Amino acid sequence: MELLENYIKQHGKYADGGIVIVNSFLNHRMDINLIDAIGKDFYDHFKDSKPTLILTVEASGIGIACLAARYFNVPVLFAKKSASKNVKGDLYTAEVRSFTKGGVNNISVSSDFISSDDRVLIIDDFLAEGQASLGLLNICEQAKAHVCGIGICIEKYFQNGGHILREKGIDLHSQAILDLDENGNLIFKHI
Amino acid sequence: MELLENYIKQHGKYADGGIVIVNSFLNHRMDINLIDAIGKDFYDHFKDSKPTLILTVEASGIGIACLAARYFNVPVLFAKKSASKNVKGDLYTAEVRSFTKGGVNNISVSSDFISSDDRVLIIDDFLAEGQASLGLLNICEQAKAHVCGIGICIEKYFQNGGHILREKGIDLHSQAILDLDENGNLIFKHI
């Protein structure tokens, strides 16, 4: 997605270890016109698979999922990272390791809001080792829901997540794919 | 806001202590047409104050803030509850006590993304004791930003937050206000 690549080129900042900081437009401050275009791009890619539900995980995925959901006209369900009095009853829970924050989180959704009748589009901002996506897939499996595909804003091709998901035969749509060249510099990859 | 009141009447669930569960449409599963109408209602109320930035706090506020931001055509900045490699540099930090989850969180935003040039609209899903709103106001004070007002989906009138904010002279717009009648039942209040 050219617009997102241009944002990353112009406004992204880089740190050691292939970390790209996009908090000026994507996952802290959110440039709403970009996020809306991101939602439209997910719609253009996934509309024919007719999702009934967009599933994401708090926190950065929520805004992106909501703007995509407007185009699809379907609800958003966001998995929670911690127990809350607001989530009652039976849960589907999956374990997710975070490589950026460290540690392991359980993510949970109420079993009331996802079922075998659902066609689920999973959306998230980043794909690195794939832990969040695998956790969300696990939740879909528990609910026996059909997975239409996974939409990602930024995939880090030099980490394993994308490869794992593609090997599973999942329709993975990454809007910007970052790889490392032989000198360790981040480059855009088009596959 | 009649539409939100109707959702609460039809789909809200109640627990002891004045807790209302709206996770089937507002803060876990999100009914996107409702959230869009909520965003439009915030726009109708606050458009003349010409905000340049919508400020919220993860996680439930983000989707609501993003759909409102589309109408205002301004960016969203969401405060984070935990340290992350994705937030670098100088931070504005405020302490927030959570009555639903228990404990005290620090919420933080990067000082790069809010300044004395900003006219800030604060948006959140719930207002109870007002801790989150007061934390976000504190961040605006640190940044010397102008506060246009605070937009809330559901205010619990029988808790202190709304009273504290109104006493400060803040333009507080609560779309649905819940109070307790003499028998301890939740009722809608129109002020």
Short mmCIF file of N, CA, C and O in Angstrom, two decimals, chain A residues 1-8 11 22-27 29-42 63-64 67-68 71 153-154 175-176, chain B residues 70 73-75:
data_model
loop_
_atom_site.label_atom_id
_atom_site.label_comp_id
_atom_site.label_asym_id
_atom_site.label_seq_id
_atom_site.Cartn_x
_atom_site.Cartn_y
_atom_site.Cartn_z
N MET A 1 0.86 -1.18 0.00
CA MET A 1 0.00 0.00 0.00
C MET A 1 0.90 1.23 0.00
O MET A 1 1.58 1.52 0.99
N GLU A 2 0.85 1.96 -1.10
CA GLU A 2 1.82 3.03 -1.32
C GLU A 2 1.73 4.13 -0.27
O GLU A 2 2.75 4.64 0.20
N LEU A 3 0.50 4.49 0.11
CA LEU A 3 0.34 5.57 1.09
C LEU A 3 1.01 5.22 2.41
O LEU A 3 1.73 6.04 3.00
N LEU A 4 0.83 4.00 2.87
CA LEU A 4 1.44 3.58 4.14
C LEU A 4 2.97 3.53 3.99
O LEU A 4 3.69 3.98 4.90
N GLU A 5 3.46 3.01 2.87
CA GLU A 5 4.92 3.01 2.66
C GLU A 5 5.47 4.43 2.71
O GLU A 5 6.53 4.69 3.29
N ASN A 6 4.75 5.37 2.10
CA ASN A 6 5.23 6.76 2.11
C ASN A 6 5.25 7.35 3.52
O ASN A 6 6.18 8.07 3.88
N TYR A 7 4.24 7.01 4.31
CA TYR A 7 4.24 7.46 5.71
C TYR A 7 5.45 6.89 6.45
O TYR A 7 6.09 7.60 7.24
N ILE A 8 5.71 5.60 6.24
CA ILE A 8 6.84 4.97 6.94
C ILE A 8 8.15 5.63 6.51
O ILE A 8 9.01 5.95 7.34
N HIS A 11 7.93 9.43 7.96
CA HIS A 11 7.72 9.71 9.38
C HIS A 11 8.20 8.59 10.30
O HIS A 11 8.19 8.75 11.51
N VAL A 22 6.54 3.87 14.55
CA VAL A 22 5.52 4.52 13.72
C VAL A 22 4.46 5.17 14.62
O VAL A 22 3.31 5.29 14.25
N ASN A 23 4.93 5.60 15.79
CA ASN A 23 3.96 6.13 16.77
C ASN A 23 3.51 7.55 16.46
O ASN A 23 2.63 8.06 17.13
N SER A 24 4.06 8.16 15.42
CA SER A 24 3.59 9.50 15.04
C SER A 24 2.37 9.45 14.13
O SER A 24 1.74 10.47 13.89
N PHE A 25 2.03 8.24 13.62
CA PHE A 25 0.87 8.18 12.72
C PHE A 25 0.04 6.91 12.84
O PHE A 25 -1.09 6.88 12.39
N LEU A 26 0.57 5.84 13.47
CA LEU A 26 -0.16 4.56 13.42
C LEU A 26 -0.59 4.02 14.77
O LEU A 26 -1.73 3.58 14.92
N ASN A 27 0.31 3.99 15.75
CA ASN A 27 -0.03 3.25 16.97
C ASN A 27 0.16 4.02 18.28
O ASN A 27 0.27 3.42 19.35
N ARG A 29 -0.07 8.32 18.26
CA ARG A 29 -0.85 9.30 17.49
C ARG A 29 -1.33 8.58 16.23
O ARG A 29 -0.57 7.84 15.60
N MET A 30 -2.60 8.77 15.88
CA MET A 30 -3.15 8.09 14.71
C MET A 30 -3.62 9.13 13.70
O MET A 30 -4.53 9.92 13.99
N ASP A 31 -3.00 9.13 12.53
CA ASP A 31 -3.42 10.03 11.46
C ASP A 31 -4.69 9.46 10.84
O ASP A 31 -4.67 8.44 10.16
N ILE A 32 -5.80 10.13 11.08
CA ILE A 32 -7.09 9.49 10.81
C ILE A 32 -7.33 9.27 9.31
O ILE A 32 -7.98 8.28 8.93
N ASN A 33 -6.78 10.13 8.47
CA ASN A 33 -6.96 9.90 7.03
C ASN A 33 -6.18 8.67 6.57
O ASN A 33 -6.65 7.92 5.71
N LEU A 34 -5.00 8.47 7.15
CA LEU A 34 -4.25 7.25 6.85
C LEU A 34 -5.00 6.02 7.34
O LEU A 34 -5.14 5.03 6.61
N ILE A 35 -5.48 6.08 8.58
CA ILE A 35 -6.17 4.91 9.15
C ILE A 35 -7.41 4.58 8.33
O ILE A 35 -7.74 3.40 8.09
N ASP A 36 -8.10 5.60 7.87
CA ASP A 36 -9.27 5.36 7.03
C ASP A 36 -8.88 4.70 5.70
O ASP A 36 -9.53 3.76 5.24
N ALA A 37 -7.79 5.17 5.10
CA ALA A 37 -7.32 4.56 3.85
C ALA A 37 -6.87 3.12 4.07
O ALA A 37 -7.06 2.24 3.21
N ILE A 38 -6.27 2.86 5.22
CA ILE A 38 -5.89 1.50 5.60
C ILE A 38 -7.13 0.61 5.69
O ILE A 38 -7.15 -0.51 5.18
N GLY A 39 -8.18 1.14 6.31
CA GLY A 39 -9.44 0.38 6.40
C GLY A 39 -10.01 0.07 5.03
O GLY A 39 -10.47 -1.04 4.77
N LYS A 40 -9.97 1.06 4.15
CA LYS A 40 -10.48 0.87 2.78
C LYS A 40 -9.65 -0.18 2.04
O LYS A 40 -10.21 -1.00 1.28
N ASP A 41 -8.34 -0.16 2.23
CA ASP A 41 -7.47 -1.14 1.56
C ASP A 41 -7.79 -2.56 2.05
O ASP A 41 -7.82 -3.50 1.24
N PHE A 42 -8.04 -2.72 3.34
CA PHE A 42 -8.45 -4.05 3.84
C PHE A 42 -9.78 -4.46 3.21
O PHE A 42 -9.97 -5.62 2.83
N GLY A 63 -8.47 0.83 16.73
CA GLY A 63 -8.85 1.93 15.86
C GLY A 63 -8.82 1.53 14.40
O GLY A 63 -9.70 1.90 13.61
N ILE A 64 -7.79 0.78 14.03
CA ILE A 64 -7.66 0.30 12.65
C ILE A 64 -8.83 -0.61 12.31
O ILE A 64 -9.46 -0.49 11.25
N LEU A 67 -12.10 1.41 11.79
CA LEU A 67 -12.26 2.13 10.53
C LEU A 67 -12.44 1.15 9.37
O LEU A 67 -13.17 1.45 8.41
N ALA A 68 -11.82 -0.02 9.45
CA ALA A 68 -12.09 -1.06 8.44
C ALA A 68 -13.54 -1.53 8.55
O ALA A 68 -14.22 -1.73 7.53
N TYR A 71 -16.29 0.06 6.52
CA TYR A 71 -16.43 -0.33 5.11
C TYR A 71 -17.16 -1.66 4.97
O TYR A 71 -17.97 -1.84 4.07
N CYS A 153 -1.05 -4.17 8.95
CA CYS A 153 -0.51 -2.93 8.39
C CYS A 153 0.97 -3.10 8.03
O CYS A 153 1.37 -2.87 6.90
N ILE A 154 1.79 -3.50 8.99
CA ILE A 154 3.23 -3.60 8.76
C ILE A 154 3.73 -4.98 9.16
O ILE A 154 3.66 -5.37 10.32
N GLN A 175 0.03 -4.74 4.34
CA GLN A 175 0.00 -3.52 3.52
C GLN A 175 1.39 -2.95 3.26
O GLN A 175 1.61 -2.31 2.24
N ALA A 176 2.30 -3.15 4.20
CA ALA A 176 3.71 -2.76 4.00
C ALA A 176 4.56 -3.86 4.60
O ALA A 176 4.31 -4.31 5.72
N ARG B 70 -12.90 10.96 12.47
CA ARG B 70 -13.26 11.06 11.05
C ARG B 70 -14.13 12.28 10.79
O ARG B 70 -13.96 12.97 9.78
N ASN B 73 -11.99 15.35 11.35
CA ASN B 73 -10.78 15.34 10.50
C ASN B 73 -9.55 15.82 11.27
O ASN B 73 -8.82 16.71 10.83
N VAL B 74 -9.37 15.23 12.45
CA VAL B 74 -8.19 15.52 13.28
C VAL B 74 -7.59 14.19 13.73
O VAL B 74 -8.27 13.17 13.74
N PRO B 75 -6.32 14.20 14.12
CA PRO B 75 -5.71 12.95 14.61
C PRO B 75 -6.20 12.56 16.00
O PRO B 75 -6.74 13.39 16.74
#
